[in-house]
Amino acid sequence: MTSEAEKTFQRFAVFGESSSSGTEMNNKNFSKLCKDCGIMDGKAVTSTDVDIVFSKVKAKNARTITFSEFQEAMKELGQKRFKGKNPDEALQAIFKLMEGKDPATTGVTKATTAGGVDRLTDTSKYTGTHKERFDESGKGKGIAGREEVTDNTGYVSGYKGAGTYDKKK
């Protein structure tokens, strides 16, 4: 029975920790184990209880717990979770909950699909001045589509006799 609990302990200890060997577990993964295995039920055992028990069983200056400290923590949480049972029965019930469990990855953000990118880069849906930057095929017009090209002829805009100066002589 303990070996199954130890395997679950190792799976959760390594979860999210690339440098972990699986022999020690931090508070984050301990809380995750309690939540994913159903030890933390939100009524008899809350996240606060789990954090308090973790702090109680770990060494003073340590940030992680070993499997033996984990078993102590489970005894304590077992008495809270299964009131009325003796400590050993409660521990066995906790280990029963843990059997074969893996760290859950539900609710984790998935990689985005290209659909959003396609929608944003579809030039046929552009409006206003952005529409002017592309021709009918959707190909960009380059600098001509981005800025007003000035006419450097020397005449003011709207002058009707442009280009007639030399012809008057």
Backbone as numpy.savetxt, mean C-alpha at the origin, in Angstrom:
# Nx Ny Nz CAx CAy CAz Cx Cy Cz
1.50 -30.18 17.70 0.67 -28.99 17.70 1.54 -27.72 17.70
2.58 -27.75 18.53 3.46 -26.59 18.64 4.19 -26.35 17.33
4.56 -27.40 16.62 5.30 -27.23 15.38 4.47 -26.46 14.35
3.16 -26.73 14.30 2.27 -26.01 13.38 2.21 -24.53 13.75
2.13 -24.27 15.06 2.11 -22.88 15.55 3.44 -22.19 15.25
4.52 -22.96 15.36 5.85 -22.41 15.10 6.00 -22.05 13.62
5.45 -22.89 12.74 5.49 -22.60 11.30 4.73 -21.32 10.99
3.55 -21.17 11.59 2.76 -19.96 11.40 3.51 -18.75 11.93
4.14 -18.91 13.09 4.95 -17.83 13.68 6.03 -17.40 12.69
6.73 -18.38 12.09 7.81 -18.06 11.15 7.29 -17.37 9.90
6.15 -17.84 9.37 5.59 -17.21 8.17 5.25 -15.75 8.42
4.66 -15.47 9.58 4.30 -14.08 9.91 5.53 -13.26 10.28
6.54 -13.89 10.89 7.75 -13.17 11.29 8.51 -12.66 10.06
8.50 -13.43 8.99 9.22 -13.07 7.77 8.42 -12.09 6.92
7.09 -12.06 7.09 6.21 -11.25 6.24 6.59 -9.77 6.28
6.92 -9.22 5.12 7.25 -7.80 5.02 8.63 -7.42 5.53
9.39 -8.41 6.00 10.73 -8.15 6.54 11.73 -8.94 5.72
12.39 -8.29 4.78 13.33 -9.01 3.91 14.56 -9.50 4.68
14.90 -8.82 5.77 16.11 -9.20 6.52 15.81 -10.20 7.64
14.54 -10.54 7.87 14.17 -11.41 8.97 14.48 -12.88 8.68
14.94 -13.58 9.71 15.25 -15.01 9.56 14.05 -15.86 9.94
13.02 -15.26 10.54 11.83 -16.00 10.94 11.89 -16.48 12.38
12.96 -16.12 13.11 13.07 -16.56 14.50 12.53 -15.50 15.46
12.46 -14.25 15.01 11.94 -13.17 15.86 10.87 -12.40 15.11
9.89 -11.90 15.85 8.77 -11.19 15.26 8.64 -9.80 15.87
8.37 -8.81 15.01 8.17 -7.45 15.54 6.69 -7.23 15.87
6.39 -6.09 16.48 5.03 -5.81 16.94 4.04 -5.74 15.79
4.45 -5.18 14.66 3.56 -5.04 13.50 3.09 -6.42 13.04
4.03 -7.34 12.88 3.69 -8.69 12.41 2.95 -9.49 13.48
3.23 -9.22 14.75 2.51 -9.88 15.84 1.04 -9.46 15.80
0.80 -8.17 15.62 -0.57 -7.67 15.52 -1.27 -8.27 14.30
-0.54 -8.36 13.19 -1.10 -8.93 11.96 -1.48 -10.39 12.18
-0.61 -11.15 12.84 -0.90 -12.55 13.11 -2.17 -12.66 13.95
-2.27 -11.85 15.00 -3.44 -11.89 15.88 -4.72 -11.55 15.12
-4.62 -10.58 14.22 -5.79 -10.16 13.45 -6.17 -11.22 12.41
-5.19 -11.69 11.63 -5.46 -12.63 10.55 -5.92 -14.00 11.05
-5.45 -14.42 12.22 -5.81 -15.73 12.74 -7.08 -15.70 13.59
-7.63 -14.52 13.79 -8.88 -14.42 14.55 -8.69 -14.41 16.05
-7.48 -14.21 16.52 -7.23 -14.11 17.96 -7.76 -12.76 18.45
-7.53 -11.73 17.66 -8.05 -10.39 17.97 -9.47 -10.34 17.41
-10.46 -10.29 18.30 -11.85 -10.31 17.83 -12.55 -8.96 17.95
-11.85 -7.97 18.53 -12.43 -6.63 18.64 -13.30 -6.46 19.88
-13.63 -7.56 20.57 -14.44 -7.46 21.79 -13.62 -7.89 23.00
-13.34 -9.21 23.10 -12.56 -9.71 24.23 -11.09 -9.33 24.10
-10.57 -9.38 22.87 -9.17 -9.03 22.62 -9.14 -7.93 21.56
-8.64 -6.76 21.94 -8.56 -5.63 21.01 -7.11 -5.42 20.59
-6.90 -4.50 19.65 -5.53 -4.22 19.20 -4.69 -3.64 20.34
-5.33 -2.91 21.23 -4.62 -2.35 22.39 -4.12 -3.48 23.29
-4.99 -4.49 23.53 -4.59 -5.63 24.35 -3.38 -6.33 23.73
-3.42 -6.50 22.42 -2.33 -7.18 21.72 -1.02 -6.40 21.89
-1.09 -5.07 21.74 0.12 -4.24 21.90 0.65 -4.30 23.33
-0.24 -4.29 24.30 0.17 -4.33 25.71 0.85 -5.67 26.02
0.24 -6.76 25.56 0.82 -8.09 25.80 2.19 -8.20 25.13
2.31 -7.67 23.91 3.61 -7.71 23.21 4.67 -6.99 24.03
4.34 -5.79 24.51 5.30 -5.02 25.31 5.65 -5.73 26.60
4.69 -6.44 27.17 4.90 -7.13 28.43 5.87 -8.32 28.29
5.75 -9.08 27.18 6.57 -10.29 27.06 7.95 -10.05 26.47
8.14 -8.97 25.72 9.45 -8.73 25.11 10.44 -8.23 26.16
11.73 -8.37 25.86 12.77 -7.86 26.76 12.69 -6.33 26.79
13.20 -5.73 27.84 13.07 -4.28 28.05 13.49 -3.44 26.85
14.68 -3.70 26.31 15.18 -2.85 25.23 15.01 -3.48 23.85
14.34 -4.63 23.77 14.17 -5.32 22.49 12.98 -4.77 21.71
13.01 -4.99 20.40 11.88 -4.58 19.56 11.16 -5.80 18.99
11.71 -6.98 19.25 11.14 -8.21 18.71 10.96 -9.24 19.82
10.14 -10.27 19.51 9.97 -11.38 20.46 10.37 -12.68 19.78
10.86 -13.64 20.59 11.22 -14.96 20.10 9.98 -15.85 20.19
10.11 -17.11 19.75 8.95 -18.01 19.79 8.53 -18.32 21.22
9.49 -18.45 22.14 9.12 -18.75 23.54 8.37 -17.57 24.15
8.81 -16.34 23.85 8.08 -15.15 24.33 6.71 -15.07 23.66
6.65 -15.50 22.41 5.39 -15.54 21.66 4.40 -16.48 22.35
4.90 -17.63 22.82 4.03 -18.59 23.51 3.48 -17.99 24.81
4.32 -17.26 25.54 3.86 -16.56 26.75 2.74 -15.58 26.41
2.96 -14.82 25.33 1.96 -13.84 24.90 0.66 -14.53 24.53
0.75 -15.67 23.86 -0.45 -16.41 23.46 -1.19 -16.96 24.67
-0.46 -17.37 25.71 -1.12 -17.83 26.95 -1.95 -16.70 27.54
-1.35 -15.52 27.57 -2.04 -14.36 28.13 -3.26 -13.97 27.30
-3.07 -13.93 25.98 -4.19 -13.58 25.10 -5.25 -14.67 25.10
-4.83 -15.93 25.27 -5.77 -17.06 25.32 -6.71 -16.95 26.50
-6.19 -16.49 27.65 -7.04 -16.33 28.84 -8.05 -15.21 28.63
-7.65 -14.17 27.88 -8.58 -13.07 27.58 -9.63 -13.52 26.57
-9.19 -14.23 25.56 -10.06 -14.61 24.43 -11.04 -15.71 24.83
-10.53 -16.72 25.56 -11.37 -17.85 25.96 -11.50 -17.86 27.48
-12.34 -16.97 28.00 -12.55 -16.87 29.45 -13.21 -18.16 29.95
-12.80 -18.62 31.10 -13.41 -19.81 31.68 -12.62 -21.08 31.41
-11.77 -21.07 30.38 -10.93 -22.24 30.11 -9.64 -22.11 30.92
-9.03 -23.27 31.25 -7.75 -23.16 31.95 -6.67 -22.73 30.94
-5.54 -22.16 31.40 -4.53 -21.59 30.49 -4.06 -22.54 29.38
-3.90 -23.84 29.70 -3.42 -24.78 28.69 -4.47 -25.02 27.60
-5.73 -25.15 28.01 -6.82 -25.33 27.03 -6.93 -24.09 26.14
-6.80 -22.93 26.76 -6.89 -21.67 26.01 -5.74 -21.58 25.00
-4.53 -21.98 25.41 -3.38 -21.96 24.52 -3.60 -22.92 23.34
-4.15 -24.11 23.61 -4.44 -25.07 22.55 -5.48 -24.51 21.58
-6.47 -23.80 22.12 -7.52 -23.21 21.28 -6.92 -22.12 20.38
-5.98 -21.34 20.93 -5.30 -20.29 20.15 -4.49 -20.94 19.03
-3.74 -22.01 19.37 -2.94 -22.69 18.35 -3.83 -23.31 17.28
-5.03 -23.75 17.66 -6.00 -24.28 16.71 -6.40 -23.19 15.70
-6.60 -21.96 16.21 -6.95 -20.84 15.34 -5.81 -20.53 14.35
-4.58 -20.71 14.81 -3.41 -20.36 14.00 -3.06 -21.39 12.94
-3.57 -22.61 13.08 -3.17 -23.72 12.21 -3.29 -23.39 10.73
-2.18 -23.55 10.01 -2.18 -23.41 8.55 -2.46 -22.02 8.01
-2.41 -21.00 8.86 -2.72 -19.64 8.40 -1.49 -18.98 7.78
-1.73 -18.20 6.74 -0.69 -17.41 6.08 -1.03 -15.94 6.22
-0.02 -15.06 6.14 -0.32 -13.62 6.17 -1.23 -13.25 5.00
-2.35 -12.63 5.30 -3.31 -12.24 4.25 -2.84 -10.96 3.56
-3.09 -10.88 2.28 -2.72 -9.67 1.54 -3.97 -9.04 0.92
-5.12 -9.21 1.57 -6.33 -8.58 1.05 -6.30 -7.10 1.40
-6.85 -6.29 0.53 -6.87 -4.85 0.76 -5.57 -4.17 0.39
-4.62 -4.94 -0.14 -3.35 -4.36 -0.55 -3.54 -3.72 -1.92
-2.94 -2.58 -2.12 -3.08 -1.86 -3.39 -2.46 -2.66 -4.53
-3.24 -2.84 -5.57 -2.76 -3.58 -6.74 -2.12 -2.61 -7.73
-1.32 -3.16 -8.65 -0.72 -2.34 -9.69 -1.81 -1.84 -10.63
-1.68 -0.62 -11.08 -2.71 -0.05 -11.93 -2.65 -0.65 -13.32
-3.82 -0.74 -13.94 -3.86 -1.24 -15.31 -3.68 -0.06 -16.25
-3.41 -0.34 -17.51 -3.14 0.70 -18.48 -4.39 1.49 -18.86
-5.58 1.02 -18.45 -6.83 1.67 -18.82 -6.88 3.14 -18.46
-6.41 3.49 -17.28 -6.42 4.88 -16.84 -5.48 5.74 -17.68
-4.35 5.17 -18.03 -3.36 5.91 -18.83 -3.92 6.15 -20.23
-4.55 5.12 -20.81 -5.13 5.25 -22.14 -6.19 6.36 -22.17
-7.00 6.39 -21.13 -8.06 7.39 -21.06 -7.48 8.81 -20.98
-6.40 8.96 -20.24 -5.81 10.28 -20.07 -5.03 10.77 -21.29
-4.53 9.83 -22.09 -3.73 10.22 -23.24 -4.49 10.15 -24.56
-5.81 9.96 -24.50 -6.62 9.93 -25.71 -6.87 11.37 -26.16
-6.16 11.79 -27.26 -6.22 13.19 -27.69 -7.58 13.58 -28.25
-8.41 12.61 -28.62 -9.74 12.95 -29.15 -10.65 13.51 -28.06
-10.31 13.27 -26.80 -11.14 13.77 -25.70 -10.64 15.10 -25.14
-9.57 15.64 -25.70 -9.03 16.91 -25.22 -9.95 18.06 -25.64
-10.02 19.08 -24.78 -10.86 20.24 -25.08 -10.05 21.52 -24.94
-10.61 22.62 -25.35 -9.99 23.92 -25.17 -8.68 24.06 -25.90
-7.73 24.73 -25.27 -6.45 25.01 -25.92 -5.62 23.75 -26.10
-5.87 22.72 -25.29 -5.11 21.48 -25.42 -5.42 20.79 -26.75
-6.65 20.98 -27.20 -7.09 20.39 -28.47 -6.26 20.92 -29.64
-5.83 22.19 -29.55 -5.08 22.84 -30.62 -3.68 22.25 -30.81
-3.19 21.53 -29.81 -1.83 21.02 -29.87 -1.68 19.76 -30.71
-2.82 19.18 -31.16 -2.78 17.92 -31.91 -3.56 18.05 -33.21
-3.10 17.34 -34.25 -3.87 17.33 -35.51 -4.96 16.25 -35.41
-5.71 16.03 -36.49 -6.85 15.11 -36.47 -6.44 13.67 -36.12
-5.25 13.27 -36.53 -4.81 11.89 -36.28 -4.34 11.68 -34.84
-4.20 12.77 -34.07 -3.74 12.64 -32.68 -2.26 12.86 -32.53
-1.58 13.15 -33.62 -0.14 13.40 -33.57 0.07 14.85 -33.14
1.04 15.06 -32.28 1.32 16.41 -31.78 1.85 17.32 -32.86
1.52 18.60 -32.78 1.99 19.57 -33.77 3.36 20.14 -33.41
3.88 19.77 -32.26 5.19 20.27 -31.84 5.08 21.69 -31.33
6.10 22.50 -31.57 6.14 23.87 -31.05 5.04 24.73 -31.64
4.62 24.45 -32.85 3.56 25.24 -33.49 2.24 25.08 -32.74
2.02 23.95 -32.12 0.79 23.72 -31.36 0.83 24.28 -29.97
2.01 24.68 -29.50 2.14 25.14 -28.13 2.22 26.65 -27.98
2.70 27.36 -28.97 2.85 28.80 -28.77 2.43 29.57 -30.01
2.07 30.79 -29.78 1.70 31.67 -30.89 2.96 32.01 -31.67
2.97 31.70 -32.96 4.13 32.02 -33.79 3.96 33.46 -34.27
4.93 34.29 -33.97 4.81 35.72 -34.33 5.24 35.98 -35.77
4.64 37.00 -36.32 4.94 37.41 -37.69 5.92 38.58 -37.59
7.17 38.37 -37.96 8.20 39.40 -37.82 8.39 40.22 -39.11
7.30 40.72 -39.71 7.41 41.47 -40.96 7.66 42.95 -40.73
7.41 43.42 -39.50 7.59 44.84 -39.21 6.30 45.62 -39.26
5.21 45.00 -39.66 3.91 45.67 -39.71 3.09 45.30 -38.50
2.23 46.20 -38.07 1.34 45.90 -36.96 0.23 45.01 -37.47
-0.34 44.25 -36.55 -1.41 43.35 -36.98 -2.63 44.17 -37.42
-3.28 43.69 -38.40 -4.46 44.39 -38.90 -4.15 45.45 -39.95
-2.88 45.73 -40.27 -2.53 46.73 -41.27 -2.77 46.15 -42.66
-3.60 46.81 -43.44 -4.03 46.25 -44.72 -2.99 46.42 -45.83
-2.15 47.41 -45.76 -1.19 47.66 -46.83 0.15 47.01 -46.60
0.20 45.85 -45.92 1.46 45.17 -45.63 2.14 44.77 -46.93
3.44 45.04 -47.03 4.22 44.66 -48.19 4.11 45.64 -49.36
3.53 46.80 -49.21 3.36 47.74 -50.31 4.35 48.89 -50.24
5.22 48.98 -49.25 6.11 50.11 -49.07 7.05 50.30 -50.26
7.67 49.18 -50.68 8.64 49.26 -51.80 7.97 49.54 -53.14
6.72 49.22 -53.30 6.05 49.38 -54.57 5.67 50.82 -54.87
5.60 51.72 -53.89 5.16 53.11 -54.10 6.19 53.93 -54.81
7.44 53.59 -54.81 8.50 54.40 -55.42 8.39 54.49 -56.87
